[in-house]
XYZ file of C-alpha atoms in Angstrom:
667
model
C -234.652 37.408 147.988
C -234.354 40.599 146.069
C -235.616 41.588 142.663
C -234.548 39.090 139.818
C -231.704 40.898 138.084
C -233.235 42.389 134.546
C -236.378 41.107 135.169
C -238.583 42.052 132.322
C -236.254 42.697 130.028
C -234.525 39.647 129.977
C -237.697 37.289 129.832
C -238.956 37.761 133.027
C -242.066 38.923 134.859
C -244.596 38.287 131.983
C -248.538 39.022 132.701
C -250.943 36.492 131.955
C -251.824 37.878 129.032
C -248.429 36.836 127.065
C -247.170 40.351 127.175
C -244.442 42.010 129.796
C -245.370 43.466 133.351
C -243.816 46.281 135.109
C -245.713 45.750 137.943
C -246.854 49.326 138.891
C -248.373 52.327 137.094
C -247.319 52.806 133.551
C -246.238 56.272 132.786
C -247.277 55.989 129.135
C -250.897 55.781 130.120
C -252.348 58.648 131.807
C -254.537 57.762 134.917
C -257.701 59.540 132.545
C -257.525 60.000 129.214
C -260.992 59.746 128.311
C -260.664 63.246 126.661
C -257.337 62.628 124.947
C -257.620 64.004 121.517
C -261.424 65.369 121.803
C -262.008 68.955 120.483
C -264.692 70.877 122.055
C -266.699 74.079 120.745
C -266.993 77.740 121.974
C -270.322 76.596 123.269
C -270.381 78.438 126.669
C -268.862 75.776 128.891
C -265.286 77.795 129.141
C -265.797 77.674 133.142
C -266.659 73.484 133.023
C -263.633 73.171 130.665
C -261.365 74.943 133.008
C -262.270 73.110 136.209
C -261.768 70.025 133.880
C -258.711 70.953 133.540
C -257.543 71.090 136.522
C -259.049 68.551 138.166
C -257.004 66.331 135.242
C -253.933 68.065 136.383
C -254.225 67.393 139.964
C -254.850 64.079 139.228
C -251.987 63.598 137.040
C -249.697 65.350 139.648
C -251.045 63.262 142.363
C -250.120 59.988 139.748
C -246.626 61.525 139.387
C -245.852 61.099 142.987
C -247.186 58.081 143.513
C -244.961 56.472 140.758
C -242.275 58.419 142.228
C -242.849 57.677 145.833
C -243.870 53.760 144.839
C -240.308 53.366 142.765
C -238.569 55.116 145.706
C -239.993 52.647 148.007
C -238.850 49.583 145.596
C -235.617 50.933 145.223
C -235.074 51.302 149.141
C -236.268 47.698 149.394
C -234.853 46.298 146.882
C -231.024 47.536 147.852
C -231.500 46.302 151.732
C -232.858 42.816 150.850
C -230.173 42.643 147.916
C -227.534 43.623 150.613
C -228.653 41.011 153.100
C -228.746 38.401 150.453
C -225.296 39.141 149.033
C -223.774 38.903 152.491
C -225.458 35.761 153.341
C -224.217 34.441 150.239
C -220.899 35.642 150.221
C -220.345 34.154 154.059
C -222.317 30.950 153.317
C -220.158 30.073 150.249
C -216.557 31.478 149.989
C -214.380 30.810 147.158
C -217.585 30.436 145.228
C -217.028 31.043 141.220
C -219.652 33.552 141.520
C -219.731 37.247 142.774
C -223.029 38.256 140.626
C -225.276 38.041 143.798
C -222.584 40.575 145.833
C -223.064 43.068 142.875
C -226.791 43.339 143.219
C -226.739 46.744 143.916
C -225.025 47.856 140.760
C -227.302 45.811 138.961
C -230.328 46.589 140.332
C -229.996 50.584 138.434
C -229.555 48.661 135.170
C -232.891 46.370 135.865
C -234.777 48.978 137.373
C -233.409 51.327 133.753
C -234.872 48.199 131.938
C -238.377 48.423 133.674
C -238.734 52.029 132.809
C -238.142 51.672 129.462
C -240.628 48.531 128.924
C -242.967 51.202 130.846
C -242.090 53.668 128.697
C -242.784 51.379 125.512
C -239.371 52.280 124.138
C -237.774 48.013 123.821
C -240.870 45.950 122.619
C -239.838 42.925 121.824
C -241.766 40.592 119.536
C -241.979 37.014 121.152
C -242.046 33.495 118.866
C -245.153 32.369 118.023
C -246.716 29.394 119.550
C -246.957 26.291 116.859
C -250.419 24.862 115.790
C -251.168 21.705 117.844
C -250.446 19.259 114.670
C -246.851 19.873 115.323
C -247.052 18.693 119.160
C -244.492 15.719 117.962
C -242.899 17.188 115.217
C -239.245 15.993 114.183
C -237.566 18.275 111.484
C -235.659 15.945 108.649
C -237.503 12.987 109.092
C -240.969 13.576 107.262
C -239.609 13.774 103.964
C -238.576 11.241 101.685
C -235.085 11.506 99.510
C -235.867 12.949 95.851
C -233.076 10.364 94.771
C -234.631 7.246 95.065
C -234.399 6.113 91.857
C -230.899 6.211 92.169
C -231.175 3.636 95.829
C -231.919 0.121 96.725
C -235.753 0.175 97.289
C -235.224 -2.301 100.062
C -233.543 0.441 102.068
C -236.636 2.272 104.054
C -236.405 5.605 102.239
C -238.737 6.819 104.945
C -236.098 6.561 107.803
C -233.429 8.798 105.554
C -232.304 11.635 107.726
C -232.983 14.300 105.300
C -231.965 18.379 106.577
C -232.922 21.508 104.906
C -233.868 24.689 106.619
C -237.293 24.852 104.888
C -237.686 21.595 107.866
C -236.916 23.718 110.592
C -240.047 25.506 112.572
C -240.336 29.035 113.387
C -242.473 29.065 116.241
C -242.861 26.811 119.622
C -244.017 23.435 120.085
C -246.744 22.953 122.533
C -246.895 19.664 124.480
C -249.791 17.715 124.160
C -253.155 18.808 125.713
C -252.911 16.609 128.690
C -248.699 16.797 129.052
C -247.743 16.176 132.587
C -244.019 16.673 133.852
C -242.335 13.235 133.915
C -241.647 11.389 137.340
C -238.178 12.098 138.939
C -235.641 9.206 138.563
C -235.321 6.232 139.554
C -239.401 6.444 139.723
C -239.470 7.705 136.264
C -238.025 4.566 134.855
C -240.514 2.488 135.690
C -243.398 4.451 135.335
C -244.451 7.336 132.420
C -247.336 9.390 131.883
C -249.667 7.599 129.124
C -250.087 11.084 127.488
C -246.804 12.335 127.150
C -245.796 10.134 124.476
C -247.475 9.479 121.250
C -249.415 5.764 121.453
C -252.279 5.311 119.319
C -255.218 2.693 120.868
C -254.911 0.715 117.672
C -250.879 0.273 118.861
C -252.284 -0.870 122.715
C -254.682 -2.975 120.948
C -252.443 -4.702 118.669
C -250.468 -6.524 121.562
C -247.255 -4.963 120.164
C -246.704 -2.940 123.333
C -248.910 -4.576 125.920
C -246.563 -7.564 125.787
C -244.006 -5.447 127.047
C -246.091 -3.089 129.758
C -248.960 -2.946 131.818
C -251.323 0.153 130.952
C -252.996 1.837 133.683
C -255.356 4.845 134.056
C -253.015 7.654 133.545
C -249.443 5.810 133.930
C -247.689 3.140 131.140
C -245.615 0.598 133.773
C -242.536 -1.159 132.158
C -241.790 -2.942 136.428
C -243.588 -6.312 134.095
C -241.572 -5.564 131.198
C -241.017 -9.051 128.985
C -238.356 -7.434 126.450
C -237.713 -11.874 125.633
C -239.593 -14.927 126.606
C -237.462 -14.940 129.887
C -237.447 -11.322 131.032
C -234.618 -8.746 130.451
C -232.835 -9.947 133.726
C -232.339 -13.859 132.814
C -231.643 -12.502 129.123
C -228.840 -10.074 130.346
C -227.657 -13.011 132.516
C -227.804 -15.507 129.353
C -225.595 -12.829 127.282
C -222.725 -12.617 130.245
C -222.688 -16.538 130.332
C -222.403 -17.010 126.575
C -219.401 -14.679 126.511
C -217.729 -16.108 129.483
C -218.670 -14.318 132.408
C -220.677 -15.422 135.637
C -223.211 -12.931 135.277
C -223.987 -9.528 133.896
C -222.508 -7.843 136.997
C -218.720 -8.727 135.699
C -219.581 -6.406 132.140
C -217.756 -3.628 133.302
C -214.849 -5.979 134.589
C -214.583 -7.672 131.080
C -213.859 -4.557 129.386
C -217.852 -3.806 128.271
C -218.642 0.001 129.718
C -220.468 1.411 126.369
C -223.378 -0.266 124.352
C -225.190 0.189 121.014
C -228.578 -1.189 121.035
C -230.442 -0.926 117.895
C -234.144 -1.109 117.774
C -234.136 -1.022 121.643
C -237.530 -1.823 122.119
C -238.329 0.443 124.818
C -234.808 0.832 126.350
C -235.621 -1.952 129.057
C -232.132 -3.762 128.550
C -230.802 -0.562 128.621
C -232.169 0.614 131.926
C -231.522 -2.841 133.296
C -227.687 -2.687 132.646
C -227.426 1.025 133.737
C -227.151 -0.249 137.569
C -224.196 -2.625 136.223
C -222.464 0.495 135.414
C -223.139 -0.037 131.533
C -224.178 3.129 129.413
C -226.136 1.855 126.563
C -227.382 4.260 123.643
C -230.758 3.216 122.089
C -230.625 4.035 118.363
C -234.213 3.524 116.429
C -235.723 4.925 113.228
C -238.215 7.594 113.360
C -241.810 6.391 114.024
C -244.852 8.438 113.824
C -245.962 6.986 117.037
C -244.996 4.076 119.135
C -241.599 5.469 118.908
C -238.783 3.274 120.890
C -236.565 6.260 121.257
C -239.428 8.883 122.563
C -240.199 5.971 125.218
C -236.502 5.296 126.144
C -235.959 9.044 126.488
C -239.362 9.577 128.803
C -238.061 6.612 131.123
C -234.846 8.421 131.675
C -232.230 6.727 129.458
C -230.222 7.291 126.410
C -231.838 7.200 122.636
C -231.257 9.144 119.665
C -233.186 8.315 115.904
C -230.674 7.073 113.931
C -230.850 4.449 111.216
C -228.776 1.638 109.371
C -229.670 2.789 105.952
C -227.239 4.657 103.519
C -225.048 6.723 105.911
C -222.691 5.737 108.838
C -224.110 6.617 111.729
C -222.437 9.755 113.603
C -220.146 8.210 115.765
C -216.052 7.395 115.488
C -214.890 3.926 115.069
C -213.684 1.810 117.588
C -216.224 3.324 119.877
C -218.656 0.427 121.290
C -217.804 -2.340 123.499
C -220.887 -4.308 122.935
C -223.440 -3.644 120.128
C -226.944 -5.631 120.307
C -229.743 -6.256 118.095
C -232.932 -8.061 119.466
C -235.141 -8.549 116.667
C -234.303 -5.285 115.487
C -235.300 -6.256 111.825
C -232.121 -5.437 109.906
C -231.524 -7.425 106.970
C -227.534 -8.305 107.604
C -227.421 -10.063 104.477
C -228.785 -7.315 102.235
C -226.371 -4.956 100.120
C -222.991 -7.498 100.207
C -222.814 -7.544 104.266
C -221.962 -3.585 104.677
C -224.471 -2.924 107.651
C -222.146 -5.759 109.069
C -219.072 -3.858 108.424
C -220.402 -0.769 110.196
C -220.922 -2.385 113.191
C -217.468 -3.776 112.746
C -216.309 -0.092 112.163
C -218.215 1.131 115.425
C -216.980 -2.245 117.887
C -213.699 -1.972 119.690
C -211.321 -4.729 119.026
C -212.474 -7.597 121.531
C -216.163 -6.439 121.201
C -219.041 -8.445 120.793
C -221.830 -8.602 118.679
C -225.017 -10.098 120.197
C -227.864 -11.189 117.494
C -231.305 -12.248 118.807
C -233.581 -13.314 116.046
C -236.118 -15.893 115.341
C -234.044 -16.647 112.111
C -231.493 -18.191 114.177
C -233.834 -21.013 115.392
C -233.629 -24.851 114.291
C -237.305 -24.471 113.212
C -236.942 -21.448 111.033
C -233.437 -22.823 109.547
C -235.475 -25.517 107.860
C -236.326 -23.414 105.268
C -234.126 -22.874 102.600
C -234.290 -18.949 102.103
C -233.368 -18.665 105.786
C -230.582 -21.312 105.554
C -229.209 -18.730 102.591
C -229.219 -15.738 104.793
C -227.583 -17.544 107.381
C -224.785 -18.953 105.566
C -224.049 -15.606 104.131
C -224.084 -14.073 107.468
C -221.721 -17.084 109.174
C -218.850 -16.712 106.260
C -219.196 -12.859 106.190
C -218.628 -12.321 109.997
C -215.805 -14.912 109.375
C -214.335 -13.231 106.872
C -214.051 -9.892 108.517
C -212.045 -11.128 111.508
C -215.010 -12.588 113.891
C -215.282 -15.668 115.795
C -218.700 -17.291 116.669
C -218.156 -17.613 120.425
C -221.574 -19.352 121.180
C -225.515 -20.052 119.832
C -228.244 -20.454 122.364
C -231.890 -20.799 120.928
C -232.505 -16.981 119.202
C -229.404 -15.423 120.438
C -225.724 -15.720 118.633
C -222.754 -14.299 119.800
C -219.503 -12.816 118.000
C -216.578 -11.546 119.194
C -214.461 -9.070 116.992
C -210.812 -10.038 116.708
C -208.348 -8.073 119.515
C -205.427 -8.184 117.142
C -204.372 -6.785 114.209
C -203.073 -9.920 112.921
C -206.235 -11.117 110.822
C -206.362 -7.560 109.457
C -202.837 -7.180 107.935
C -203.332 -10.434 106.016
C -206.530 -8.627 104.339
C -204.617 -5.313 104.233
C -203.233 -5.901 100.465
C -207.176 -6.606 99.262
C -209.829 -4.153 99.234
C -211.558 -4.913 102.529
C -209.178 -2.896 104.379
C -209.867 1.127 104.103
C -207.027 2.890 102.759
C -205.771 5.797 105.008
C -208.015 8.138 102.423
C -211.249 6.588 103.708
C -210.509 5.527 107.067
C -212.138 8.703 108.750
C -212.541 8.702 112.721
C -215.802 10.430 112.870
C -217.829 11.077 109.454
C -220.659 12.867 109.993
C -223.189 11.419 108.004
C -220.806 9.897 105.061
C -222.090 7.193 102.731
C -221.595 3.673 104.295
C -217.871 2.395 103.769
C -217.745 -1.384 102.325
C -214.297 -1.235 103.869
C -212.776 -2.379 107.374
C -211.799 0.602 109.194
C -209.500 1.949 112.007
C -206.806 -0.979 112.056
C -204.335 1.491 112.041
C -205.202 3.894 114.485
C -203.807 4.393 117.854
C -206.473 4.015 119.492
C -206.747 -0.018 118.735
C -206.662 -1.424 122.342
C -208.554 -4.629 123.166
C -211.626 -3.970 125.833
C -210.142 -6.858 128.131
C -207.272 -4.113 128.538
C -209.584 -1.313 129.721
C -209.396 0.551 132.768
C -212.692 -0.141 134.691
C -214.829 2.673 135.693
C -214.320 5.214 137.433
C -210.365 5.232 136.607
C -211.177 4.858 132.409
C -212.746 8.338 132.372
C -209.649 9.929 134.066
C -206.898 8.882 131.120
C -203.451 9.248 131.525
C -200.579 11.212 129.482
C -199.883 8.528 127.152
C -203.823 7.915 126.358
C -204.315 11.558 126.281
C -201.599 12.086 123.690
C -203.508 9.515 121.492
C -206.235 12.245 121.107
C -203.271 15.430 120.823
C -204.615 16.611 124.302
C -201.832 17.276 126.718
C -202.435 16.427 130.675
C -202.167 19.785 131.902
C -205.207 20.957 129.397
C -207.224 18.157 130.572
C -206.350 18.768 134.235
C -206.978 21.947 134.225
C -210.267 21.562 132.480
C -211.324 18.525 134.650
C -210.416 21.045 137.464
C -212.601 24.061 136.256
C -215.638 21.564 135.744
C -215.364 20.171 139.250
C -215.451 23.707 140.840
C -218.135 25.203 138.959
C -220.485 22.110 138.399
C -221.671 22.623 142.372
C -222.384 26.602 141.434
C -224.364 25.409 138.266
C -226.292 23.252 140.227
C -227.382 25.821 143.046
C -228.702 28.002 139.963
C -231.550 25.410 139.442
C -234.400 26.853 141.312
C -237.521 28.759 140.152
C -236.604 31.156 142.798
C -233.896 32.702 141.531
C -236.898 34.478 139.122
C -238.863 34.902 142.219
C -240.194 38.640 142.665
C -240.375 38.076 146.602
C -237.230 38.932 148.647
C -235.401 36.478 150.772
C -235.934 36.904 154.581
C -232.042 37.807 156.302
C -230.874 34.447 157.208
C -232.703 32.120 155.112
C -230.521 29.471 153.653
C -230.193 28.887 149.912
C -232.692 26.015 149.126
C -230.886 23.307 147.062
C -232.730 21.691 144.153
C -233.701 18.056 144.541
C -230.597 15.460 143.345
C -232.742 14.078 140.953
C -234.249 16.701 139.646
C -232.571 16.230 136.508
C -232.044 13.203 134.378
C -231.399 13.310 130.618
C -228.862 16.148 130.143
C -227.350 17.761 126.488
C -224.199 19.169 126.413
C -224.095 21.106 122.916
C -220.423 21.653 123.055
C -218.788 18.759 125.067
C -214.878 19.349 124.646
C -213.434 16.448 126.119
C -216.880 15.498 128.390
C -215.316 17.314 131.507
C -218.638 18.591 132.286
C -219.968 14.578 132.276
C -217.666 13.671 134.266
C -218.061 16.277 136.935
C -221.446 15.813 137.111
C -220.917 12.059 137.820
C -218.105 12.785 140.371
C -220.932 15.019 142.092
C -222.971 12.050 142.829
C -225.838 13.305 140.340
C -228.293 10.411 139.013
C -227.887 11.864 135.325
C -226.612 10.838 131.916
C -225.237 13.135 129.316
C -225.535 13.218 125.534
C -222.158 14.966 124.718
C -222.686 16.491 121.444
C -218.993 17.748 119.538
C -220.254 20.325 116.671
C -218.863 19.488 113.552
C -217.669 23.088 113.503
C -215.427 22.556 116.120
C -212.510 20.656 117.303
C -213.098 16.692 117.356
C -212.981 14.973 120.388
C -215.243 12.508 120.314
C -213.087 9.583 120.117
C -211.698 10.700 123.549
C -215.266 11.210 125.212
C -215.934 7.564 123.698
C -212.835 6.169 125.428
C -213.259 8.097 128.943
C -216.556 5.428 128.638
C -219.166 8.063 128.009
C -221.651 8.433 125.008
C -221.817 11.419 122.332
C -222.424 12.217 118.732
C -220.915 14.719 116.186
C -223.928 17.109 115.516
C -224.509 20.511 113.426
C -226.218 23.107 115.377
C -227.653 24.256 112.221
C -229.991 21.325 111.983
C -232.395 19.778 113.772
C -231.168 17.730 116.424
C -232.286 13.392 116.141
C -234.733 13.654 118.591
C -237.770 14.117 119.428
C -239.654 17.063 121.432
C -239.300 17.539 125.084
C -236.693 14.692 125.419
C -234.078 16.448 127.778
C -234.457 18.134 131.466
C -231.191 20.616 130.883
C -229.471 22.086 127.725
C -225.905 23.168 128.542
C -223.513 25.162 126.181
C -220.088 26.562 127.030
C -218.481 28.699 124.454
C -221.196 27.186 121.138
C -221.988 30.525 120.639
C -218.873 31.797 120.142
C -217.901 28.678 118.087
C -220.953 29.193 116.087
C -220.714 32.847 115.358
C -217.825 32.376 113.046
C -220.050 30.542 110.362
C -221.768 33.528 109.067
C -224.946 32.898 107.032
C -225.364 29.444 108.176
C -227.924 30.229 110.532
C -229.110 32.275 113.578
C -229.054 32.768 116.976
C -232.714 32.083 117.172
C -232.324 29.448 114.846
C -230.372 27.207 117.354
C -232.382 28.496 120.247
C -235.798 27.257 118.512
C -234.135 23.916 118.570
C -233.339 24.116 121.864
C -236.752 24.991 123.032
C -238.288 22.034 120.620
C -236.126 19.280 122.663
C -236.107 20.882 125.996
C -238.978 19.872 128.435
C -241.340 22.185 130.255
C -239.496 23.250 133.067
C -236.358 22.588 131.426
C -233.224 24.298 132.425
C -230.750 26.214 129.731
C -227.204 27.061 131.099
C -225.193 29.203 128.702
C -221.590 30.641 129.029
C -220.159 32.985 126.735
C -218.637 36.231 126.347
C -220.841 39.027 127.571
C -221.753 40.381 124.200
C -222.916 36.968 123.081
C -224.662 36.035 126.388
C -226.756 40.037 125.744
C -227.792 38.934 122.474
C -228.527 35.212 123.953
C -230.482 36.768 126.462
C -233.071 38.644 124.001
C -233.460 35.667 122.155
C -234.568 33.921 125.267
C -237.063 36.525 125.907
C -238.478 36.018 122.440
C -238.930 32.303 123.566
C -240.678 33.447 126.520
C -238.324 31.918 128.488
C -237.256 33.095 132.268
C -234.096 34.405 131.686
C -231.031 35.684 133.990
C -227.665 36.820 133.705
C -225.278 35.776 136.429
C -221.455 37.644 136.583
C -218.668 35.069 136.779
C -215.653 35.777 139.067
C -213.190 35.376 136.113
C -210.535 36.828 134.653
C -212.687 37.091 131.584
C -215.203 38.862 130.021
C -217.606 35.666 129.627
C -221.247 35.509 131.538
C -223.649 33.137 132.597
C -227.090 32.783 131.052
C -229.535 30.704 133.088
C -233.144 30.240 131.569
C -236.221 28.076 132.523
C -238.911 27.166 130.240
C -242.436 27.504 131.400
C -244.718 25.046 131.296
C -247.735 26.759 129.131
C -250.741 25.317 129.869
C -253.464 28.537 129.267
C -252.292 28.379 125.818
C -253.719 24.813 124.759
C -257.408 26.215 125.704
């Protein structure tokens, strides 16, 4: 393999002390400068001085000769090896979207120029410093309490409110815990995680709240004996299936249940079990300083994010989830005139199910008058918003949202149904709305009429027209992603950053199929990257993010059977550090560049570094000028970075980065 493109200036080739290493003699540093700058008196040592000067000149000339010879040898070796590599790539991958490796000869010149500039000390980039150890689990926007507490209901959990400001962001690189280890690969990582990777105190283990759900071994936490409910998660899932009239949970997808919102999900065991049944579960839970449900769920390789039923709506469109599940989630559904139940209704699709499991629902608990009052309110309120009580078994109650609009049409004259002005499809942390949303939407389609996967991910022209998308544009987008995903995947190997030349005839190594699990798409558009990964058989799930600064196709993403959220990338993403294996962004930099003064490119990339796991990957596609700027930022973040040329009619380029696993700095 030839020397990597843009080595040194692009972020690779660092020395052990954290600086950049040119890999040779530095022409800026003379071979012997021990006498540099000294003044010698005229004391009769003229001959010795002249001899000394002659020796220095000879040594300097010899050093320059060696430098020139070394550069010539490096150039010849690099050109020969890069030519052989380019020929092997072009012959074995005809039709590929990339021709960057076939242009190594031209780019090698730029590579050597960058090398020379660094050696001469012309270009010195200041790298971002590491954060103090106390920041290892830092989550911006959740460490403060709202200052407007006097205007709020004190029963609501103020400490869980999301409150973002520029001051909450960190300008340093968050290091992992001292004994952090790379998570186990899927599917092993679903059942076992490294104990030191998550923040759990000894008190939490001893209290029994966690040990009831997992076995703690010497270095690992095992979830194989997980008992989310008394009879285990498998029996619990089977019970829910029977309560909605199905033979078992394997029939969920056929009955239209594809996406589930799990409120207060424990450690993701319900979603982990349903994943094998083609059901995608999004876990949400409050911010927790330690023992976090969200952190452990993501560590296991399942979807999760920090979010709360508090004052604002969740960052999802209305009519998005087929089932919403709450098992002992500790939400007071009877508080604030049932406004949290209205939020559940907003998110549920027509015909969707609300599953609530709580000790409050047992006959023993209902003997108390206070509990009777709560239950009566919930029962009457759910009926008033057109929910049908399907079944009740022990602690679990299942409601079904009305499939038709007849019930809601009768309420339009009252204030229960939202007016058109208040019926927003994807509000971004807007205040909770007490009215029923989505009843006028063209997306009002009962879940029993949904096409099961994988056809659900391929909407027809009629379904696309609801979202203002033309079939030809959608088809072109899908075709493009299917053609490039394989090429993207082949780039995810540390060998593309290696200085060791590849022997002629060697095949390019393919990365393990399960090296990635948690993927975040920063500018998902139609969800095409997600669909292409699944079509290619990759064992991943994708958090599809729709930036608030761009077109809103999040409803289409949910209608395709995927998950995601709206987000402002000038704010912190609602997750813990080190929770994603790969972050992908196409066109995001161009989109954000129009937001003058909002935040810098470094701000965005610092947030990416926070949520990216050590040895995780970043793939960015954008215009050449923005990619060059992003490469410089990647250098400041100490990432290994590579620019790849694209065989397209545009000036787009691809930036591929890998975040190193810094260990020495933790000593």
